[in-house]
Amino acid sequence: MKCKRCATKATVQLRSHNTAFCKDCFIFFFQRNVERSIERERMFTRDERILVAVSGGKDSLALWDTLVALGHQTEGLYLGLGIGEYSSASQRAVEVYASAHDLKLTVVRLEEEEDGLGIPEAAFFTRRQPCAACGTFKRHHFDRAAHAGGFAVLATGHNLDDEAARLLGNVLHWQLPYLAKQHPVLQPTHEKFVRKVRPLYRTSEYESATYAFLRGIRYVVEECPNSHGATQLVYKEMLNRLEEKMPGAKLGFVTDFLRHAHPLFAATPDGPPLDCERCGMPAFGELCGYCRLVAEIIRRRTRAVAHS
Ligand code: AMP
Ligand code: FES
Ligand code: ZN
């Protein structure tokens, strides 16, 4: 098979796009696709500073690499979740990438923060799935770091497979408020929040893995040992089977939703009206969701120590 762009021997076949590329042309194709997503959704301009949340996995490192190649002003943020060897390996991957490319990286390690709580401890004391606490912790620390650093935008590496699985889950349960919020660009609803964007929303997991590999990026292959809610994986498997029979189905599902259905659900959400009494970030009550969770964990931990 020949490369669609330069007609030399193709090394990457993309069934969803019914095309194939050689190494250099695939890299060009990937970066151009991300650039088009950024422009189409007006995510940010070259004058704006972008904080890229990098987990050490293929998607967020491929995203950072692409934004740098496209000439954007970026800095990285790595959040150490305290999940044993998985977290240490992820931090190493991000640090290696940042220093090799001379990029500024901020590392926030949960255990070293004022609350001193890693994800395993939070999950243990709340007796909930680790991912539930993890989502709240990530959102809080991403918001806080983006605000503190004066960034205009926070970018994450959520890819097409993530977006399609999330959409399927939201549609299966008709989660109207979640459908309203499912968009690659979320405008801030408070002055302490920044715009949140997902520039890889039209790029598949396969494409970002291929891109990272061809660019020689050393990323962490293992998924978090807590694995993302089993249901998300079921949705991904189903969508992969559909994609097998109908190449391009995932892309159509997500982009047609955004074009035709999202405007029907979208309402301008009210922002949190208050400032959290504990951390100062936006809140709907006295405390923000993160501080409520931390207070619950500390309460349970104190009780456990008292009974031991
Ligand atoms: P996930 O929630 O693991 O599917 O990750 C989605 C996106 O969130 C990744 O592509 C990253 O941009 C960001 N992210 C996840 N975990 C971390 C982390 N520990 N540090 C920084 N960014 C992260
Ligand atoms: Fe959050 Fe695994 S529990 S990444
Ligand atoms: Zn708070």
Short mmCIF file of N, CA and C and ligand atoms in Angstrom, two decimals, residues 140 144 276-283 286-292, ligand 3:
data_model
loop_
_atom_site.label_atom_id
_atom_site.label_comp_id
_atom_site.label_asym_id
_atom_site.label_seq_id
_atom_site.Cartn_x
_atom_site.Cartn_y
_atom_site.Cartn_z
N HIS A 140 -9.80 19.42 40.90
CA HIS A 140 -9.43 20.48 41.83
C HIS A 140 -7.99 20.97 41.58
N ARG A 144 -6.79 24.57 40.16
CA ARG A 144 -5.99 25.40 41.05
C ARG A 144 -4.67 25.80 40.39
N CYS A 276 -14.90 28.84 48.26
CA CYS A 276 -14.76 27.82 49.30
C CYS A 276 -14.08 28.43 50.52
N GLU A 277 -14.64 28.16 51.71
CA GLU A 277 -14.07 28.77 52.93
C GLU A 277 -12.70 28.20 53.26
N ARG A 278 -12.41 27.04 52.71
CA ARG A 278 -11.15 26.39 53.08
C ARG A 278 -10.05 26.67 52.07
N CYS A 279 -10.36 26.49 50.76
CA CYS A 279 -9.27 26.62 49.78
C CYS A 279 -9.43 27.85 48.88
N GLY A 280 -10.60 28.50 48.95
CA GLY A 280 -10.78 29.73 48.18
C GLY A 280 -11.21 29.51 46.74
N MET A 281 -11.29 28.24 46.31
CA MET A 281 -11.73 27.98 44.93
C MET A 281 -13.27 28.07 44.88
N PRO A 282 -13.84 28.18 43.65
CA PRO A 282 -15.29 28.33 43.54
C PRO A 282 -16.06 27.17 44.19
N ALA A 283 -17.21 27.51 44.79
CA ALA A 283 -17.98 26.49 45.51
C ALA A 283 -19.47 26.81 45.44
N GLU A 286 -20.58 26.14 51.45
CA GLU A 286 -19.45 26.69 52.24
C GLU A 286 -18.12 26.13 51.74
N LEU A 287 -18.15 24.82 51.42
CA LEU A 287 -16.94 24.17 50.93
C LEU A 287 -17.11 23.72 49.49
N CYS A 288 -16.00 23.66 48.73
CA CYS A 288 -16.08 23.12 47.37
C CYS A 288 -16.14 21.59 47.46
N GLY A 289 -16.42 20.94 46.35
CA GLY A 289 -16.57 19.48 46.35
C GLY A 289 -15.31 18.79 46.84
N TYR A 290 -14.16 19.31 46.46
CA TYR A 290 -12.89 18.72 46.85
C TYR A 290 -12.71 18.81 48.37
N CYS A 291 -12.95 19.98 48.93
CA CYS A 291 -12.72 20.15 50.37
C CYS A 291 -13.74 19.35 51.18
N ARG A 292 -14.95 19.18 50.63
CA ARG A 292 -15.93 18.34 51.33
C ARG A 292 -15.43 16.90 51.39
ZN ZN B 3 -12.14 24.01 48.69
#
